[in-house]
Amino acid sequence: RHSQTIAEIMGRFFSDAFNQLLVFSMKDRLPPTKELIQAVLRLFKKPSPQGEIKRHHKMFPFNSYASVTISWVQIRENNTNRTFVIDSRRVSIHETGWITFDVTQAVNYWQQQGEMAKPLVLEVSIHRENISPLFSNAHKLVYFSSQNPADGKLYAPQLELQTLDMKEYGAQGNCNPDIPVTEATRCCRRETYVNLQGLKWAENWILDPPGFKTYDCVGSCQQPKKEHLNFKWPFLSGRQCIATDTASLPLIVAHKEGDKTLTKVVILHNMKVTKCSCTTEGMPVMKKLKP
Amino acid sequence: KIEEKIQESLLRQLHLTAAPVLAKTEVDNLVIPDHVRTKYISLMKHTSEAPFSREK
């Protein structure tokens, strides 16, 4: 509002969203030996009262949907909260039963914090499908079961974690140099040496290093059963043994400037493989938690 | 494959279309200045695994 160049735009509060916080204890749920594949939040939508549905239908005959948004709540050290929208879907006031949300990104964010003792906090927000005063109040007729004994324990919110045991499905670290790599070899990193001095095109151009140690990823990965996943992500392929960590390669090269021959440092990013993992291609790209 | 990747990456960074052909005599007499060497060593330290190196 203090900017001289930008006109001030006043806002009005339209949202009268109904928010609920869900807290899941995650202690020992995801040990380092387990890899998260998918996390699903299940909420049980209670039937909306028939009388209210009829009244709503008379007033808004064409609009019976509300929007339900799931956010991950990060509780920071200074006791302030930050929310990240994770998944959202339309919910009809007529439907009853379990409604699922893909909260894999939320669990991934929680893991990135590195504090396994902290619970996973999700916020359920039920709001108008469209922000406009003309739209219906369907969001006021959507209720989810809670842990309240009156709702019955069977219908309490559930978090389902699909994991893979890394002992079976992960990479094995370094390859055994004494055993030749075959199709049956479990994904591993194989040490290799790139001899830059032996390359004709690099002669008298790359001055240092003469070569370097790196790895390549070889072997195969055990495949999980895709039908167990609740959300069918498109383009999902099998797990492949690929490089998941790389390092840069600095070089000293000779270059010509007019008649002079000079030297220069060049850094080639992601050139050296340092870690191989079994990774599923086509998985949603997990975002990095920003400070 | 990695050799091809290095060549492509080098050419792109140096805005060249082909690897330069430098005579051995030009390079033999070349002295790597201290600031170039220092920068190179510091970058090497930052990479997780230092390459095998030797004096040239």
GROMACS .gro file of C-alpha atoms in nm:
model
  347
    1ARG     CA    1   0.000   0.000   0.000
    2HIS     CA    2   0.300   0.231   0.027
    3SER     CA    3   0.401   0.190  -0.334
    4GLN     CA    4   0.380   0.506  -0.542
    5THR     CA    5   0.354   0.317  -0.867
    6ILE     CA    6   0.110   0.038  -0.788
    7ALA     CA    7  -0.255   0.122  -0.733
    8GLU     CA    8  -0.397  -0.021  -0.415
    9ILE     CA    9  -0.661  -0.289  -0.468
   10MET     CA   10  -0.896  -0.354  -0.182
   11GLY     CA   11  -1.000  -0.711  -0.106
   12ARG     CA   12  -1.317  -0.848   0.050
   13PHE     CA   13  -1.345  -1.164   0.253
   14PHE     CA   14  -1.551  -1.418   0.059
   15SER     CA   15  -1.417  -1.736   0.201
   16ASP     CA   16  -1.608  -1.878   0.491
   17ALA     CA   17  -1.423  -2.205   0.472
   18PHE     CA   18  -1.457  -2.463   0.740
   19ASN     CA   19  -1.116  -2.591   0.849
   20GLN     CA   20  -1.019  -2.898   1.046
   21LEU     CA   21  -0.675  -3.008   1.154
   22LEU     CA   22  -0.574  -3.373   1.140
   23VAL     CA   23  -0.273  -3.489   1.338
   24PHE     CA   24  -0.109  -3.822   1.259
   25SER     CA   25   0.162  -3.965   1.478
   26MET     CA   26   0.434  -4.078   1.241
   27LYS     CA   27   0.673  -4.232   1.493
   28ASP     CA   28   0.836  -4.543   1.344
   29ARG     CA   29   0.598  -4.533   1.046
   30LEU     CA   30   0.864  -4.454   0.789
   31PRO     CA   31   1.202  -4.589   0.899
   32PRO     CA   32   1.499  -4.532   0.665
   33THR     CA   33   1.459  -4.885   0.531
   34LYS     CA   34   1.119  -4.799   0.384
   35GLU     CA   35   1.062  -4.588   0.076
   36LEU     CA   36   0.735  -4.401   0.044
   37ILE     CA   37   0.551  -4.478  -0.278
   38GLN     CA   38   0.215  -4.324  -0.210
   39ALA     CA   39   0.029  -4.173   0.083
   40VAL     CA   40  -0.349  -4.167   0.083
   41LEU     CA   41  -0.575  -3.975   0.317
   42ARG     CA   42  -0.922  -4.123   0.362
   43LEU     CA   43  -1.202  -3.915   0.503
   44PHE     CA   44  -1.547  -4.050   0.565
   45LYS     CA   45  -1.816  -3.814   0.441
   46LYS     CA   46  -2.119  -3.837   0.660
   47PRO     CA   47  -2.461  -3.817   0.496
   48SER     CA   48  -2.587  -3.461   0.482
   49PRO     CA   49  -2.924  -3.412   0.656
   50GLN     CA   50  -3.203  -3.475   0.403
   51GLY     CA   51  -3.401  -3.171   0.514
   52GLU     CA   52  -3.106  -2.941   0.453
   53ILE     CA   53  -3.037  -3.103   0.114
   54LYS     CA   54  -3.398  -3.042   0.004
   55ARG     CA   55  -3.386  -2.680   0.121
   56HIS     CA   56  -3.052  -2.631  -0.056
   57HIS     CA   57  -3.183  -2.789  -0.377
   58LYS     CA   58  -3.477  -2.547  -0.386
   59MET     CA   59  -3.248  -2.246  -0.354
   60PHE     CA   60  -2.958  -2.370  -0.570
   61PRO     CA   61  -3.091  -2.644  -0.803
   62PHE     CA   62  -2.775  -2.655  -1.016
   63ASN     CA   63  -2.504  -2.649  -0.757
   64SER     CA   64  -2.451  -2.924  -0.506
   65TYR     CA   65  -2.072  -2.937  -0.490
   66ALA     CA   66  -1.820  -2.806  -0.242
   67SER     CA   67  -1.445  -2.798  -0.276
   68VAL     CA   68  -1.233  -2.989  -0.027
   69THR     CA   69  -0.867  -2.896  -0.007
   70ILE     CA   70  -0.597  -3.076   0.189
   71SER     CA   71  -0.296  -2.876   0.299
   72TRP     CA   72   0.015  -2.978   0.486
   73VAL     CA   73   0.080  -2.763   0.791
   74GLN     CA   74   0.442  -2.699   0.872
   75ILE     CA   75   0.489  -2.600   1.232
   76ARG     CA   76   0.808  -2.403   1.247
   77GLU     CA   77   1.046  -2.362   1.539
   78ASN     CA   78   0.917  -2.014   1.619
   79ASN     CA   79   0.568  -2.166   1.653
   80THR     CA   80   0.441  -2.008   1.333
   81ASN     CA   81   0.257  -2.220   1.079
   82ARG     CA   82   0.296  -2.239   0.703
   83THR     CA   83   0.053  -2.429   0.484
   84PHE     CA   84   0.116  -2.598   0.151
   85VAL     CA   85  -0.178  -2.702  -0.067
   86ILE     CA   86  -0.148  -3.074  -0.143
   87ASP     CA   87  -0.467  -3.201  -0.306
   88SER     CA   88  -0.815  -3.075  -0.380
   89ARG     CA   89  -1.137  -3.227  -0.514
   90ARG     CA   90  -1.506  -3.161  -0.561
   91VAL     CA   91  -1.739  -3.328  -0.316
   92SER     CA   92  -2.112  -3.354  -0.375
   93ILE     CA   93  -2.350  -3.305  -0.087
   94HIS     CA   94  -2.530  -3.619  -0.208
   95GLU     CA   95  -2.237  -3.857  -0.173
   96THR     CA   96  -2.160  -4.055   0.139
   97GLY     CA   97  -1.865  -4.277   0.218
   98TRP     CA   98  -1.488  -4.275   0.198
   99ILE     CA   99  -1.323  -4.000  -0.004
  100THR     CA  100  -0.954  -4.034  -0.086
  101PHE     CA  101  -0.686  -3.773  -0.136
  102ASP     CA  102  -0.331  -3.812  -0.262
  103VAL     CA  103  -0.114  -3.671   0.018
  104THR     CA  104   0.218  -3.818  -0.099
  105GLN     CA  105   0.366  -3.469  -0.133
  106ALA     CA  106   0.267  -3.385   0.226
  107VAL     CA  107   0.445  -3.692   0.365
  108ASN     CA  108   0.740  -3.611   0.142
  109TYR     CA  109   0.757  -3.257   0.284
  110TRP     CA  110   0.732  -3.401   0.637
  111GLN     CA  111   1.022  -3.638   0.558
  112GLN     CA  112   1.233  -3.353   0.422
  113GLN     CA  113   1.212  -3.183   0.762
  114GLY     CA  114   1.411  -3.476   0.900
  115GLU     CA  115   1.228  -3.470   1.233
  116MET     CA  116   1.063  -3.807   1.253
  117ALA     CA  117   0.927  -3.747   1.603
  118LYS     CA  118   0.709  -3.462   1.476
  119PRO     CA  119   0.354  -3.554   1.380
  120LEU     CA  120   0.212  -3.503   1.033
  121VAL     CA  121  -0.040  -3.221   1.044
  122LEU     CA  122  -0.294  -3.189   0.764
  123GLU     CA  123  -0.559  -2.925   0.728
  124VAL     CA  124  -0.892  -3.011   0.570
  125SER     CA  125  -1.063  -2.708   0.428
  126ILE     CA  126  -1.419  -2.725   0.299
  127HIS     CA  127  -1.510  -2.421   0.096
  128ARG     CA  128  -1.730  -2.292  -0.183
  129GLU     CA  129  -1.652  -2.441  -0.518
  130ASN     CA  130  -1.634  -2.098  -0.673
  131ILE     CA  131  -1.565  -1.773  -0.498
  132SER     CA  132  -1.869  -1.568  -0.577
  133PRO     CA  133  -2.162  -1.455  -0.363
  134LEU     CA  134  -2.401  -1.611  -0.618
  135PHE     CA  135  -2.278  -1.962  -0.563
  136SER     CA  136  -2.439  -2.207  -0.329
  137ASN     CA  137  -2.374  -2.289   0.031
  138ALA     CA  138  -2.312  -2.657  -0.047
  139HIS     CA  139  -1.987  -2.639   0.152
  140LYS     CA  140  -2.192  -2.596   0.468
  141LEU     CA  141  -2.351  -2.936   0.413
  142VAL     CA  142  -2.031  -3.139   0.384
  143TYR     CA  143  -1.928  -3.311   0.706
  144PHE     CA  144  -1.651  -3.559   0.766
  145SER     CA  145  -1.633  -3.810   1.048
  146SER     CA  146  -1.389  -3.723   1.320
  147GLN     CA  147  -1.243  -3.922   1.608
  148ASN     CA  148  -1.548  -3.825   1.807
  149PRO     CA  149  -1.688  -4.148   1.960
  150ALA     CA  150  -2.031  -4.045   1.831
  151ASP     CA  151  -1.901  -4.090   1.474
  152GLY     CA  152  -1.771  -4.438   1.543
  153LYS     CA  153  -1.402  -4.525   1.543
  154LEU     CA  154  -1.433  -4.712   1.213
  155TYR     CA  155  -1.499  -4.388   1.031
  156ALA     CA  156  -1.215  -4.183   1.180
  157PRO     CA  157  -0.974  -4.023   0.928
  158GLN     CA  158  -0.712  -4.265   0.803
  159LEU     CA  159  -0.367  -4.222   0.658
  160GLU     CA  160  -0.250  -4.509   0.441
  161LEU     CA  161   0.118  -4.531   0.354
  162GLN     CA  162   0.228  -4.747   0.065
  163THR     CA  163   0.594  -4.828   0.116
  164LEU     CA  164   0.859  -5.052  -0.029
  165ASP     CA  165   1.120  -5.231   0.176
  166MET     CA  166   1.454  -5.105   0.054
  167LYS     CA  167   1.622  -5.432   0.146
  168GLU     CA  168   1.427  -5.592  -0.137
  169TYR     CA  169   1.343  -5.303  -0.369
  170GLY     CA  170   1.636  -5.065  -0.328
  171ALA     CA  171   1.982  -5.047  -0.478
  172GLN     CA  172   2.259  -5.241  -0.308
  173GLY     CA  173   2.534  -4.977  -0.305
  174ASN     CA  174   2.859  -5.079  -0.471
  175CYS     CA  175   2.869  -5.369  -0.714
  176ASN     CA  176   3.081  -5.665  -0.621
  177PRO     CA  177   3.382  -5.635  -0.856
  178ASP     CA  178   3.438  -6.010  -0.843
  179ILE     CA  179   3.095  -6.097  -0.981
  180PRO     CA  180   3.011  -6.006  -1.342
  181VAL     CA  181   2.699  -5.793  -1.395
  182THR     CA  182   2.407  -5.984  -1.543
  183GLU     CA  183   2.036  -5.912  -1.585
  184ALA     CA  184   1.978  -6.065  -1.245
  185THR     CA  185   2.223  -5.834  -1.068
  186ARG     CA  186   2.052  -5.607  -0.823
  187CYS     CA  187   2.096  -5.235  -0.901
  188CYS     CA  188   2.441  -5.119  -0.792
  189ARG     CA  189   2.702  -4.859  -0.873
  190ARG     CA  190   3.000  -4.985  -1.067
  191GLU     CA  191   3.327  -4.802  -1.034
  192THR     CA  192   3.479  -4.685  -1.356
  193TYR     CA  193   3.768  -4.463  -1.455
  194VAL     CA  194   3.739  -4.211  -1.734
  195ASN     CA  195   4.078  -4.162  -1.892
  196LEU     CA  196   4.076  -3.816  -2.044
  197GLN     CA  197   4.436  -3.851  -2.161
  198GLY     CA  198   4.336  -4.136  -2.385
  199LEU     CA  199   4.083  -3.926  -2.575
  200LYS     CA  200   4.205  -3.790  -2.906
  201TRP     CA  201   3.972  -3.487  -2.904
  202ALA     CA  202   4.081  -3.390  -2.550
  203GLU     CA  203   4.451  -3.395  -2.636
  204ASN     CA  204   4.622  -3.064  -2.556
  205TRP     CA  205   4.280  -2.921  -2.467
  206ILE     CA  206   4.193  -3.069  -2.127
  207LEU     CA  207   4.502  -3.011  -1.914
  208ASP     CA  208   4.377  -3.138  -1.580
  209PRO     CA  209   4.264  -3.385  -1.450
  210PRO     CA  210   4.415  -3.660  -1.663
  211GLY     CA  211   4.119  -3.875  -1.566
  212PHE     CA  212   3.868  -3.924  -1.291
  213LYS     CA  213   3.685  -4.191  -1.099
  214THR     CA  214   3.311  -4.213  -1.142
  215TYR     CA  215   3.036  -4.474  -1.133
  216ASP     CA  216   2.775  -4.610  -1.365
  217CYS     CA  217   2.447  -4.759  -1.257
  218VAL     CA  218   2.395  -5.119  -1.359
  219GLY     CA  219   2.164  -5.405  -1.276
  220SER     CA  220   1.791  -5.428  -1.237
  221CYS     CA  221   1.528  -5.344  -0.979
  222GLN     CA  222   1.251  -5.550  -0.831
  223GLN     CA  223   0.911  -5.430  -0.951
  224PRO     CA  224   0.625  -5.363  -0.711
  225LYS     CA  225   0.264  -5.443  -0.801
  226LYS     CA  226   0.106  -5.128  -0.942
  227GLU     CA  227  -0.248  -5.246  -0.878
  228HIS     CA  228  -0.194  -5.186  -0.507
  229LEU     CA  229  -0.168  -4.812  -0.563
  230ASN     CA  230  -0.481  -4.610  -0.496
  231PHE     CA  231  -0.398  -4.332  -0.737
  232LYS     CA  232  -0.303  -4.442  -1.085
  233TRP     CA  233  -0.048  -4.188  -1.192
  234PRO     CA  234  -0.023  -4.165  -1.570
  235PHE     CA  235   0.306  -4.251  -1.742
  236LEU     CA  236   0.413  -4.463  -1.448
  237SER     CA  237   0.675  -4.711  -1.563
  238GLY     CA  238   0.876  -4.968  -1.377
  239ARG     CA  239   1.151  -4.900  -1.126
  240GLN     CA  240   1.482  -4.847  -1.297
  241CYS     CA  241   1.840  -4.839  -1.178
  242ILE     CA  242   1.943  -4.480  -1.241
  243ALA     CA  243   2.180  -4.214  -1.110
  244THR     CA  244   2.013  -4.014  -0.833
  245ASP     CA  245   2.311  -3.817  -0.710
  246THR     CA  246   2.583  -3.657  -0.913
  247ALA     CA  247   2.883  -3.435  -0.859
  248SER     CA  248   3.043  -3.165  -1.070
  249LEU     CA  249   3.363  -3.210  -1.262
  250PRO     CA  250   3.605  -2.917  -1.269
  251LEU     CA  251   3.856  -2.908  -1.553
  252ILE     CA  252   4.148  -2.690  -1.656
  253VAL     CA  253   4.137  -2.636  -2.029
  254ALA     CA  254   4.360  -2.457  -2.277
  255HIS     CA  255   4.200  -2.203  -2.504
  256LYS     CA  256   4.315  -1.960  -2.767
  257GLU     CA  257   4.266  -1.586  -2.746
  258GLY     CA  258   4.414  -1.436  -3.060
  259ASP     CA  259   4.771  -1.560  -3.081
  260LYS     CA  260   4.788  -1.642  -2.712
  261THR     CA  261   4.717  -1.978  -2.553
  262LEU     CA  262   4.565  -1.939  -2.208
  263THR     CA  263   4.423  -2.163  -1.940
  264LYS     CA  264   4.076  -2.157  -1.791
  265VAL     CA  265   3.874  -2.346  -1.530
  266VAL     CA  266   3.549  -2.496  -1.652
  267ILE     CA  267   3.300  -2.673  -1.430
  268LEU     CA  268   3.077  -2.941  -1.578
  269HIS     CA  269   2.772  -2.997  -1.361
  270ASN     CA  270   2.620  -3.340  -1.286
  271MET     CA  271   2.900  -3.514  -1.470
  272LYS     CA  272   3.005  -3.769  -1.210
  273VAL     CA  273   2.759  -4.027  -1.082
  274THR     CA  274   2.787  -4.072  -0.706
  275LYS     CA  275   2.469  -4.264  -0.619
  276CYS     CA  276   2.245  -4.513  -0.795
  277SER     CA  277   1.890  -4.590  -0.685
  278CYS     CA  278   1.587  -4.782  -0.797
  279THR     CA  279   1.345  -4.512  -0.898
  280THR     CA  280   1.006  -4.523  -1.059
  281GLU     CA  281   0.984  -4.308  -1.368
  282GLY     CA  282   0.659  -4.119  -1.404
  283MET     CA  283   0.618  -4.058  -1.031
  284PRO     CA  284   0.499  -3.708  -0.950
  285VAL     CA  285   0.806  -3.491  -0.906
  286MET     CA  286   0.835  -3.418  -0.537
  287LYS     CA  287   0.899  -3.055  -0.463
  288LYS     CA  288   1.175  -2.942  -0.234
  289LEU     CA  289   1.073  -2.774   0.086
  290LYS     CA  290   1.200  -2.419   0.076
  291PRO     CA  291   1.334  -2.254   0.393
  292LYS     CA  292   2.880  -4.218  -2.328
  293ILE     CA  293   3.032  -4.008  -2.053
  294GLU     CA  294   3.316  -3.901  -2.285
  295GLU     CA  295   3.057  -3.773  -2.536
  296LYS     CA  296   2.872  -3.595  -2.257
  297ILE     CA  297   3.193  -3.422  -2.143
  298GLN     CA  298   3.273  -3.310  -2.497
  299GLU     CA  299   2.922  -3.177  -2.560
  300SER     CA  300   2.912  -2.996  -2.229
  301LEU     CA  301   3.257  -2.842  -2.282
  302LEU     CA  302   3.174  -2.721  -2.633
  303ARG     CA  303   2.847  -2.569  -2.511
  304GLN     CA  304   3.012  -2.387  -2.221
  305LEU     CA  305   3.293  -2.252  -2.433
  306HIS     CA  306   3.061  -2.163  -2.724
  307LEU     CA  307   3.256  -2.378  -2.969
  308THR     CA  308   3.132  -2.595  -3.251
  309ALA     CA  309   3.430  -2.831  -3.256
  310ALA     CA  310   3.713  -2.927  -3.023
  311PRO     CA  311   4.008  -2.688  -3.075
  312VAL     CA  312   4.324  -2.833  -3.220
  313LEU     CA  313   4.618  -2.711  -3.017
  314ALA     CA  314   4.977  -2.801  -3.094
  315LYS     CA  315   5.172  -2.994  -2.831
  316THR     CA  316   5.446  -2.728  -2.830
  317GLU     CA  317   5.190  -2.459  -2.746
  318VAL     CA  318   5.068  -2.650  -2.444
  319ASP     CA  319   5.403  -2.784  -2.323
  320ASN     CA  320   5.529  -2.436  -2.252
  321LEU     CA  321   5.206  -2.330  -2.090
  322VAL     CA  322   5.221  -2.237  -1.724
  323ILE     CA  323   4.897  -2.263  -1.530
  324PRO     CA  324   4.869  -1.939  -1.331
  325ASP     CA  325   4.820  -1.961  -0.955
  326HIS     CA  326   4.470  -1.809  -0.958
  327VAL     CA  327   4.353  -2.070  -1.212
  328ARG     CA  328   4.508  -2.353  -1.011
  329THR     CA  329   4.359  -2.221  -0.683
  330LYS     CA  330   4.011  -2.195  -0.832
  331TYR     CA  331   4.040  -2.547  -0.973
  332ILE     CA  332   4.152  -2.696  -0.640
  333SER     CA  333   3.878  -2.519  -0.449
  334LEU     CA  334   3.616  -2.652  -0.694
  335MET     CA  335   3.759  -3.001  -0.662
  336LYS     CA  336   3.725  -2.983  -0.286
  337HIS     CA  337   3.357  -2.902  -0.326
  338THR     CA  338   3.282  -3.209  -0.529
  339SER     CA  339   3.205  -3.514  -0.320
  340GLU     CA  340   3.484  -3.729  -0.455
  341ALA     CA  341   3.802  -3.569  -0.583
  342PRO     CA  342   3.929  -3.704  -0.914
  343PHE     CA  343   4.263  -3.878  -0.940
  344SER     CA  344   4.503  -3.605  -1.027
  345ARG     CA  345   4.868  -3.566  -1.097
  346GLU     CA  346   5.106  -3.286  -1.181
  347LYS     CA  347   5.109  -3.199  -1.546
   0.00000   0.00000   0.00000
